[in-house]
PDB file of C-alpha atoms and ligand atoms in Angstrom:
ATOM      1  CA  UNK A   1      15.010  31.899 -43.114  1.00 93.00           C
ATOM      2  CA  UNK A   2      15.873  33.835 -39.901  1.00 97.00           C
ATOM      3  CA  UNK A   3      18.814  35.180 -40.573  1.00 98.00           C
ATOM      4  CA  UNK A   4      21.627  37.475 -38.924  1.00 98.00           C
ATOM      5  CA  UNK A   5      23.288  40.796 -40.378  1.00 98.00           C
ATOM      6  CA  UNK A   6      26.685  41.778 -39.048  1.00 97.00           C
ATOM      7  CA  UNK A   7      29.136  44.028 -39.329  1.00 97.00           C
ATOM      8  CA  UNK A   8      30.685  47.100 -38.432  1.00 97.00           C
ATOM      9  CA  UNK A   9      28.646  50.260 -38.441  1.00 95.00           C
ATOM     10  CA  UNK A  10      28.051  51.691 -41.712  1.00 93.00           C
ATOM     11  CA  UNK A  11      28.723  48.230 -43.495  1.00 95.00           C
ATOM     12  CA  UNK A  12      25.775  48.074 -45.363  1.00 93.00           C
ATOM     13  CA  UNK A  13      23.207  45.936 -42.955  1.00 94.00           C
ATOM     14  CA  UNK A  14      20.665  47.818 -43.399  1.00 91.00           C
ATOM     15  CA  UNK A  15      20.353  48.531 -47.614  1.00 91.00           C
ATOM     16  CA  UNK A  16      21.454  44.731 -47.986  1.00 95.00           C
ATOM     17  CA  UNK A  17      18.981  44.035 -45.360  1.00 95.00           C
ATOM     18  CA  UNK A  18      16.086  45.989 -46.974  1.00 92.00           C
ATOM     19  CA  UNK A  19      17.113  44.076 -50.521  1.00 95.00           C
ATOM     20  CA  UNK A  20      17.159  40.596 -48.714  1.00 97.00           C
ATOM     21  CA  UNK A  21      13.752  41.806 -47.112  1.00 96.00           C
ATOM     22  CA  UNK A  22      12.066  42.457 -50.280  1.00 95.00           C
ATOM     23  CA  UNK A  23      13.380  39.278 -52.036  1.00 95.00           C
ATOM     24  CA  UNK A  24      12.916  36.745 -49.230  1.00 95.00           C
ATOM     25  CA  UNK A  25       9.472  38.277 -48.466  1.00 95.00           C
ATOM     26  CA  UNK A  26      10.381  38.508 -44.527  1.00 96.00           C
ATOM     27  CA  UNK A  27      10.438  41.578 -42.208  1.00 94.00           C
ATOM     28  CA  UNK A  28      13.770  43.326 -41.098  1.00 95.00           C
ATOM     29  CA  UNK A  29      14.451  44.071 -37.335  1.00 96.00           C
ATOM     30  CA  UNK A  30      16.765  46.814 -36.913  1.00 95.00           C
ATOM     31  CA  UNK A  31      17.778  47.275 -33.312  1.00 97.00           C
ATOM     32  CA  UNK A  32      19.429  50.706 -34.157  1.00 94.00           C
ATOM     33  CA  UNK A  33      15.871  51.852 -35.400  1.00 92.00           C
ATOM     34  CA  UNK A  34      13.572  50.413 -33.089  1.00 95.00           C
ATOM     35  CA  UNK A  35      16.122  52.733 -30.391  1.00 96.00           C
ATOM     36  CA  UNK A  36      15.801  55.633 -32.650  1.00 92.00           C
ATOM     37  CA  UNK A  37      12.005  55.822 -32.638  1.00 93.00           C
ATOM     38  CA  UNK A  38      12.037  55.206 -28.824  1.00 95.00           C
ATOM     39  CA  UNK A  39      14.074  58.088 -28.924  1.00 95.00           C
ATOM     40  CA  UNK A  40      11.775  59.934 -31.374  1.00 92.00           C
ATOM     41  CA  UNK A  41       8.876  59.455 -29.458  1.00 95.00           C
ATOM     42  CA  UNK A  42      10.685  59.433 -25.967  1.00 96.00           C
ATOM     43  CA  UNK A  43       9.593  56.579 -24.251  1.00 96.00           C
ATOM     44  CA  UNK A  44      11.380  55.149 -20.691  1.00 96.00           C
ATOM     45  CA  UNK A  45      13.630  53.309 -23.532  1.00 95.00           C
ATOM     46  CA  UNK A  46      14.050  56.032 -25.296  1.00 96.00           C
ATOM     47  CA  UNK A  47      15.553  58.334 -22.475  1.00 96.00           C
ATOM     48  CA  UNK A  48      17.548  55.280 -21.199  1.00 96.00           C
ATOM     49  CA  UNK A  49      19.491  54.722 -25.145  1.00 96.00           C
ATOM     50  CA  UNK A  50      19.987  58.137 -26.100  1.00 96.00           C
ATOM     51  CA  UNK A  51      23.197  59.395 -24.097  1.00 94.00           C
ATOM     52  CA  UNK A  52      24.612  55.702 -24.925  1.00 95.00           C
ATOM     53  CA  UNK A  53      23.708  56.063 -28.688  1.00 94.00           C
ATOM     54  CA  UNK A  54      25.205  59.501 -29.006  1.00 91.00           C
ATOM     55  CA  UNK A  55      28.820  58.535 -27.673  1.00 90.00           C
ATOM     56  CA  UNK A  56      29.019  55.572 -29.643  1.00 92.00           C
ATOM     57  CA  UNK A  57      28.253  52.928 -26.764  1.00 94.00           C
ATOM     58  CA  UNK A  58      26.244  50.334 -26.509  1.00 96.00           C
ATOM     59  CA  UNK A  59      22.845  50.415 -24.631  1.00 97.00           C
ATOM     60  CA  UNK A  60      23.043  47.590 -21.781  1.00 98.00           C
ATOM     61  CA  UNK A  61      22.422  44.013 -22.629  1.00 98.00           C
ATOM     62  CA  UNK A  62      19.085  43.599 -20.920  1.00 97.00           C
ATOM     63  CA  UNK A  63      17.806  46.682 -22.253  1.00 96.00           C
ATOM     64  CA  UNK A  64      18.031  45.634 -25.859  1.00 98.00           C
ATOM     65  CA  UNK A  65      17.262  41.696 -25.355  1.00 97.00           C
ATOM     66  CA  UNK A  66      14.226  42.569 -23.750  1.00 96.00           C
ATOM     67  CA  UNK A  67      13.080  44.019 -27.315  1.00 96.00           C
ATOM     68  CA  UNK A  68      14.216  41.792 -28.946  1.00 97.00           C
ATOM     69  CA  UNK A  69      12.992  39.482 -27.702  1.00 96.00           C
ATOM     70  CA  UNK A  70       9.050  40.954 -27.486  1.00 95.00           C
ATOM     71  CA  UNK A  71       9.590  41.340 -30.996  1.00 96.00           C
ATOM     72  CA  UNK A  72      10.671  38.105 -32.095  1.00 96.00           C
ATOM     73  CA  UNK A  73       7.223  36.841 -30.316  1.00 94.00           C
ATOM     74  CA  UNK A  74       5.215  38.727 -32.600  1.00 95.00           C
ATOM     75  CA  UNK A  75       3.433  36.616 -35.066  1.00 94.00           C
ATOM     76  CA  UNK A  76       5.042  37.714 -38.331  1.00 93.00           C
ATOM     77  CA  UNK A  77       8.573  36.834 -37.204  1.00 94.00           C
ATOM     78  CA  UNK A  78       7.360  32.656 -37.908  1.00 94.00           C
ATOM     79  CA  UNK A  79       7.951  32.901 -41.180  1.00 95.00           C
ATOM     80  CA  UNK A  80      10.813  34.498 -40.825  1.00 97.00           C
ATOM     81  CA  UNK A  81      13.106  37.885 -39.797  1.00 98.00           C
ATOM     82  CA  UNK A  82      16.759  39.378 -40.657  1.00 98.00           C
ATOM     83  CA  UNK A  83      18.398  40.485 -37.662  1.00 98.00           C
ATOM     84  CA  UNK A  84      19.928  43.732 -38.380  1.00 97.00           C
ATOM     85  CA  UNK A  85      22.019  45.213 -35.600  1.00 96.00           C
ATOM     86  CA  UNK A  86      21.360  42.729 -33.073  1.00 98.00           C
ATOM     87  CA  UNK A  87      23.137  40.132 -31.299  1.00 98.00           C
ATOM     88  CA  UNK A  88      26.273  43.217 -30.486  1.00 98.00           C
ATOM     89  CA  UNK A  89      27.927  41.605 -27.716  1.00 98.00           C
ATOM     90  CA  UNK A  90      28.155  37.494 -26.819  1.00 97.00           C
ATOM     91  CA  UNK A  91      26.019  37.905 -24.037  1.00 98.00           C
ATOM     92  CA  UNK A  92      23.085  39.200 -26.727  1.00 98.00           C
ATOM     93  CA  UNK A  93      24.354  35.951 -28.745  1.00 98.00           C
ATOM     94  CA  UNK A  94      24.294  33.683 -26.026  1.00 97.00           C
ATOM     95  CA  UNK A  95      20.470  35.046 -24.675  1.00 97.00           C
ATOM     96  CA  UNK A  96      19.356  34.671 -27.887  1.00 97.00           C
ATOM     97  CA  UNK A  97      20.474  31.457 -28.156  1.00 96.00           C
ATOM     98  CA  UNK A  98      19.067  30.829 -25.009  1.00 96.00           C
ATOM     99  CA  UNK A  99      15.640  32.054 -25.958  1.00 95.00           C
ATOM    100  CA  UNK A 100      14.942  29.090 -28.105  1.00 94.00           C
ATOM    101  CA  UNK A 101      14.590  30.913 -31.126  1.00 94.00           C
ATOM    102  CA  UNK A 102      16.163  29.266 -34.033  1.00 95.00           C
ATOM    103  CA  UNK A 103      18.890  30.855 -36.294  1.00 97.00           C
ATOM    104  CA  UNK A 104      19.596  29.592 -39.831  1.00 97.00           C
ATOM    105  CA  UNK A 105      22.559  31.545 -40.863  1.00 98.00           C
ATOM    106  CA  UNK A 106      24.765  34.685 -39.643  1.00 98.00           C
ATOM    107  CA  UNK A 107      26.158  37.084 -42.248  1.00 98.00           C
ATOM    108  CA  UNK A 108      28.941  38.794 -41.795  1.00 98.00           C
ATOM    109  CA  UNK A 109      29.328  41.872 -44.041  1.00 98.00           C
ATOM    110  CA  UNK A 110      33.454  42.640 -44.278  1.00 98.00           C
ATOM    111  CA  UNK A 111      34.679  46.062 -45.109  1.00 97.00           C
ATOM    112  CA  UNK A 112      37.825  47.812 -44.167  1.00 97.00           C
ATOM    113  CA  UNK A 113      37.793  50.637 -41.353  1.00 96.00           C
ATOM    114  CA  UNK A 114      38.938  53.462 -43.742  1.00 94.00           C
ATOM    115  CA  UNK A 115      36.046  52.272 -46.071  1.00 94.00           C
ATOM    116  CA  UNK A 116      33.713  52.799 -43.066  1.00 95.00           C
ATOM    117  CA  UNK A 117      34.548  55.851 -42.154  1.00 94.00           C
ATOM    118  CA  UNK A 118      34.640  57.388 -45.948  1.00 93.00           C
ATOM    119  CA  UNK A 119      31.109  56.307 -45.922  1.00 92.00           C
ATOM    120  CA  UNK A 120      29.748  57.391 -41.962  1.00 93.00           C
ATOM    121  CA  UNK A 121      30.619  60.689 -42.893  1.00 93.00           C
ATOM    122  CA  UNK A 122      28.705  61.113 -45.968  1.00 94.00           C
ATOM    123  CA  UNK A 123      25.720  58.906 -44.885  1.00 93.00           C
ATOM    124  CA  UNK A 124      22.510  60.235 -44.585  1.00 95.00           C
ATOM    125  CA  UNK A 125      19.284  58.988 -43.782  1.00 93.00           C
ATOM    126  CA  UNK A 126      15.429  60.154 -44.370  1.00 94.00           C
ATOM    127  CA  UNK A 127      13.665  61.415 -41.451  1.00 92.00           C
ATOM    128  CA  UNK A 128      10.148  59.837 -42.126  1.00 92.00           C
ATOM    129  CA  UNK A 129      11.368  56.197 -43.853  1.00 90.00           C
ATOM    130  CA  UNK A 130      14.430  55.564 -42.847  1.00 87.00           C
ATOM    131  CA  UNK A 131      16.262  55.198 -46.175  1.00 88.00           C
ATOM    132  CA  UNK A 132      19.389  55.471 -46.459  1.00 88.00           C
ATOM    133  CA  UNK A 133      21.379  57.625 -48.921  1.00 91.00           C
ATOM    134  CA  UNK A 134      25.000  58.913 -49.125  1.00 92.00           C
ATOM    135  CA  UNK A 135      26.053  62.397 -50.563  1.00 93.00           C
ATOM    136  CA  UNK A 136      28.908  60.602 -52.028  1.00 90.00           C
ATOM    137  CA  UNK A 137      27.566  56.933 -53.352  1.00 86.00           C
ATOM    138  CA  UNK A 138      23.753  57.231 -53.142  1.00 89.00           C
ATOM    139  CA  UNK A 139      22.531  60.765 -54.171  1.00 94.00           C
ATOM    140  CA  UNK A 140      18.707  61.183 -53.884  1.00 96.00           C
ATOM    141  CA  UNK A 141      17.197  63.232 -57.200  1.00 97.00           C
ATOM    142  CA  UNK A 142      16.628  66.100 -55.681  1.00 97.00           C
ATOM    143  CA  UNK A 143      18.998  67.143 -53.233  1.00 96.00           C
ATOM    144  CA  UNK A 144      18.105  66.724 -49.474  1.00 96.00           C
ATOM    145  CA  UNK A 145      14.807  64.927 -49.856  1.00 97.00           C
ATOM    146  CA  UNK A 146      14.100  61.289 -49.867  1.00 97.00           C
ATOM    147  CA  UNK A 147      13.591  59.771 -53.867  1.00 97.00           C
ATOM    148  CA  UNK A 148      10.435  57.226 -52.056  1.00 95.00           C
ATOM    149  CA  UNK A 149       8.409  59.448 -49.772  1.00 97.00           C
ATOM    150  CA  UNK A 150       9.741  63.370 -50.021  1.00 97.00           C
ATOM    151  CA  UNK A 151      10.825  63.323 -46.139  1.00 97.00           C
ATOM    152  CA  UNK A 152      14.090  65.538 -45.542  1.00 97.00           C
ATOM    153  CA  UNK A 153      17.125  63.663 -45.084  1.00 97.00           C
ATOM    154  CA  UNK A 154      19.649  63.862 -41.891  1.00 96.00           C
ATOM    155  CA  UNK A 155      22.692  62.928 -40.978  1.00 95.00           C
ATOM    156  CA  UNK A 156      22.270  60.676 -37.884  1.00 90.00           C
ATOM    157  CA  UNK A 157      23.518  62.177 -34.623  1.00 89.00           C
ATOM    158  CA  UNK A 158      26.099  59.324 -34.499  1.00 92.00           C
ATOM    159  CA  UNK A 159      27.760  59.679 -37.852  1.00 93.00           C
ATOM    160  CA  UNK A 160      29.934  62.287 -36.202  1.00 92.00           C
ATOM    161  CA  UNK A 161      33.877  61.755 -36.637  1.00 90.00           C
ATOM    162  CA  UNK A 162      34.517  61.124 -32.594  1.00 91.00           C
ATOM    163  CA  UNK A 163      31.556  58.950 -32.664  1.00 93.00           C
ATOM    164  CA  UNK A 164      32.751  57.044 -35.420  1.00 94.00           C
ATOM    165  CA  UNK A 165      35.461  56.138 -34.029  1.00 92.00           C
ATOM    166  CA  UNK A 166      33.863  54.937 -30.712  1.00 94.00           C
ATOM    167  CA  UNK A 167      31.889  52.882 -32.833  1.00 95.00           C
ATOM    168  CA  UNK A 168      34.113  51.386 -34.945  1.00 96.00           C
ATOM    169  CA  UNK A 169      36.593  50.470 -31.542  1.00 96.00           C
ATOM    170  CA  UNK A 170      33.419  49.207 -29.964  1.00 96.00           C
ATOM    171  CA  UNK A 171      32.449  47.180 -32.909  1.00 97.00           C
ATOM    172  CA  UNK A 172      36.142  45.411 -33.001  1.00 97.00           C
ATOM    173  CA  UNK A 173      36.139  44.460 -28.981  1.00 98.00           C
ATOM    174  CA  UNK A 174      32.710  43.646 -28.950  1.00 97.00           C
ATOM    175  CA  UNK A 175      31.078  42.888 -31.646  1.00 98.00           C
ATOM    176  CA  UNK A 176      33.557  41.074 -33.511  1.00 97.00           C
ATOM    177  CA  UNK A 177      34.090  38.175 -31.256  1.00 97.00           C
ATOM    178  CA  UNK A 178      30.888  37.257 -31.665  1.00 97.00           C
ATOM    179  CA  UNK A 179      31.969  35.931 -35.438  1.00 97.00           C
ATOM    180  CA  UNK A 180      34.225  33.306 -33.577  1.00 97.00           C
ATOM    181  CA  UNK A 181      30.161  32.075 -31.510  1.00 97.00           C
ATOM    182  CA  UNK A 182      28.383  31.740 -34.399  1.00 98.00           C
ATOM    183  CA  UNK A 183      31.673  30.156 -36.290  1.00 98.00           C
ATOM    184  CA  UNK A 184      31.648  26.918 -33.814  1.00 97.00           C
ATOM    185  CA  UNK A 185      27.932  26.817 -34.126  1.00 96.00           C
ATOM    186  CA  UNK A 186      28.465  26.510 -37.986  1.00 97.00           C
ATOM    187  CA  UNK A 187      26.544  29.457 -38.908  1.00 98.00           C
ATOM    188  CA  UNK A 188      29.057  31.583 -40.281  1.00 98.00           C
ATOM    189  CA  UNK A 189      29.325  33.421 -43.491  1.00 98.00           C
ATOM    190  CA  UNK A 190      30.612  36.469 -45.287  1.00 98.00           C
ATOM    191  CA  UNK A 191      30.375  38.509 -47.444  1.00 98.00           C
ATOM    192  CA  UNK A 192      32.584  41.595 -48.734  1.00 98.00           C
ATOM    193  CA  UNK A 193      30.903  45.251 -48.780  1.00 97.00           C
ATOM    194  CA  UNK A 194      33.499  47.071 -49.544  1.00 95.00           C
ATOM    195  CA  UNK A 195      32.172  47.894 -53.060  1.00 90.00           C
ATOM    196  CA  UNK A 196      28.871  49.091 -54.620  1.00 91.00           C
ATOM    197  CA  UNK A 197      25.327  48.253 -53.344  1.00 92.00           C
ATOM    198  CA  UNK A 198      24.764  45.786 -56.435  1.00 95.00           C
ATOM    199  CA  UNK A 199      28.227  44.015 -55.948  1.00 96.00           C
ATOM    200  CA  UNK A 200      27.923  43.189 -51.779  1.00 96.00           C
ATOM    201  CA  UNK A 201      24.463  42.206 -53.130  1.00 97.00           C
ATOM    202  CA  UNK A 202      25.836  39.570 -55.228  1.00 97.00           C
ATOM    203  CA  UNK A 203      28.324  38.398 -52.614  1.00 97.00           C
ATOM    204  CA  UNK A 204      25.529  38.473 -50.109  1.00 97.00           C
ATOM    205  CA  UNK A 205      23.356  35.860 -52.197  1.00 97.00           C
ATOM    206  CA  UNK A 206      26.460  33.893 -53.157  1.00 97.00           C
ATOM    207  CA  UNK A 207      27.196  33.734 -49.928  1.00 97.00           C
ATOM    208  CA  UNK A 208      23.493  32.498 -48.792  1.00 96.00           C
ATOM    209  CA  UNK A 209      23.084  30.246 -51.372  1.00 95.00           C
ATOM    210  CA  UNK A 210      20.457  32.668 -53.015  1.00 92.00           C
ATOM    211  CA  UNK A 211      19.274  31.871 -56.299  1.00 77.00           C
TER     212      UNK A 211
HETATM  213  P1  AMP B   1      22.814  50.964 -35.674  1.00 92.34           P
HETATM  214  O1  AMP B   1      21.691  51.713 -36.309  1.00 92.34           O
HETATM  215  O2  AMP B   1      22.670  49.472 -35.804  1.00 92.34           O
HETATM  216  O3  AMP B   1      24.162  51.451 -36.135  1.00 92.34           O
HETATM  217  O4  AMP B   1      22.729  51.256 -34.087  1.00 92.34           O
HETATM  218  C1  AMP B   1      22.886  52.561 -33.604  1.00 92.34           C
HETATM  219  C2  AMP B   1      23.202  52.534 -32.117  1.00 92.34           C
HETATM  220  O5  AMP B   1      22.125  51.918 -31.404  1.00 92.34           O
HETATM  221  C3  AMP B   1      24.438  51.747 -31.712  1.00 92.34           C
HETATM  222  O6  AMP B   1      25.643  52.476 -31.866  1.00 92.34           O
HETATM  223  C4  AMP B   1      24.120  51.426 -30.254  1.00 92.34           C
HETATM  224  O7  AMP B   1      24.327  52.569 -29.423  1.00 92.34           O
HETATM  225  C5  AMP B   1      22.608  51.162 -30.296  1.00 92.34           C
HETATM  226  N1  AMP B   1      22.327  49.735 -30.543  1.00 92.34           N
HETATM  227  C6  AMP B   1      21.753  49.186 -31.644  1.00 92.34           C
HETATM  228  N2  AMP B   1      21.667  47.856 -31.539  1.00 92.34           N
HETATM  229  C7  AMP B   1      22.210  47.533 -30.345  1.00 92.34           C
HETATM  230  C8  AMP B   1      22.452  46.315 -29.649  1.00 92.34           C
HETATM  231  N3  AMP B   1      22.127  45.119 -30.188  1.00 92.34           N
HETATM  232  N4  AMP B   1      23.044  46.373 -28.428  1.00 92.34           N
HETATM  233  C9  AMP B   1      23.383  47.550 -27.863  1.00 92.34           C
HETATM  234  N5  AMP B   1      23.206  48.736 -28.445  1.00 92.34           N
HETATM  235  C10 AMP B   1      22.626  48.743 -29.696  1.00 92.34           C
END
């Protein structure tokens, strides 16, 4: 299956993603993370995506399809990938449709703006994995550190209130039209996340045709 996650920010791509990872037995590609290593380890990339990912913008088109895309090549992505993060605008969607590479299905995870930002601002994330937790929905067992591997958990630079919102108005005028693409190419589905882990689970395999 190569498959598409969307939504907006904070919808729930990436612990749905991880879950449909685990299950389908195929790697997830999370442009968001790939950036934040480069930033991590500051390569060119790195430098470039920063100021962009800290105001809530998107980094530029041929930036990010030019990962993508070396990615895609490598040889575990024939058996399959989930798309987390990536096509964000409908020139990504249209170069990646350009690229040859076949996609099966496109996800749409739905939840409300107020929802969204509820949950940005009590998000946090581990340092060394990735995980994600929240301080409201998804508390770790011992406070600040991460339940798989002990790293210390953050809040991401971008779950800031003003950045939030840049996100979430980028996400409508951007992002959003891309639903209407993948639509006409009868690819479309959603899904509500608007409720617990376990339930958008549920709608995510219903909505898949997941066993
Ligand atoms: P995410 O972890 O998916 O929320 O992504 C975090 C940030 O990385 C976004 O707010 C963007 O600044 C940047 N980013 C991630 N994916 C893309 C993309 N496909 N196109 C442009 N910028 C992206």
């Amino acid at each position: 299956m190569n498959l598409v996650l969307m939504g907006p920010p904070g919808a729930g791509k990436g612990t749905q993603g991880e879950i449909l990872s685990k299950r389908l037995g195929i790697d997830t590609i999370s442009t968001g993370v790939m950036l934040r290593n480069a930033i991590k380890e500051q390569t060119e990339v790195g430098k470039l995506a920063e100021g962009y990912i800290n105001e809530g913008k998107l980094v530029p088109d041929d930036v990010i399809v030019a990962i993508v895309k070396d990615r895609l090549a490598k040889p575990d992505c024939e058996k399959g990938f989930i798309l987390d993060g990536f096509p964000r605008t409908t020139a990504q969607a249209e170069a990646l449709t350009a690229s040859g590479v076949k996609i099966d299905k496109v996800l749409s995870l739905e939840v409300d703006d107020d929802v969204i930002v509820e949950r940005l601002s009590s998000r946090r994330e581990c340092s060394k994995c990735g995980a994600p937790y929240s301080v409201l929905f998804n508390k770790p067992a011992v406070e600040g550190k991460c339940d798989k591997c002990g790293g210390e958990l953050i809040r991401r630079a971008d779950d800031n209130p003003e950045t939030i919102k840049n996100r979430l108005n980028v996400y409508h005028e951007q992002t959003e039209p891309i639903k209407d693409y993948y639509a006409k190419a009868g690819l479309l589905v959603t899904a509500s996340g608007a409720d617990k882990v376990e339930d958008t689970t549920k709608n995510v395999l219903a909505a898949l045709g997941i066993e």
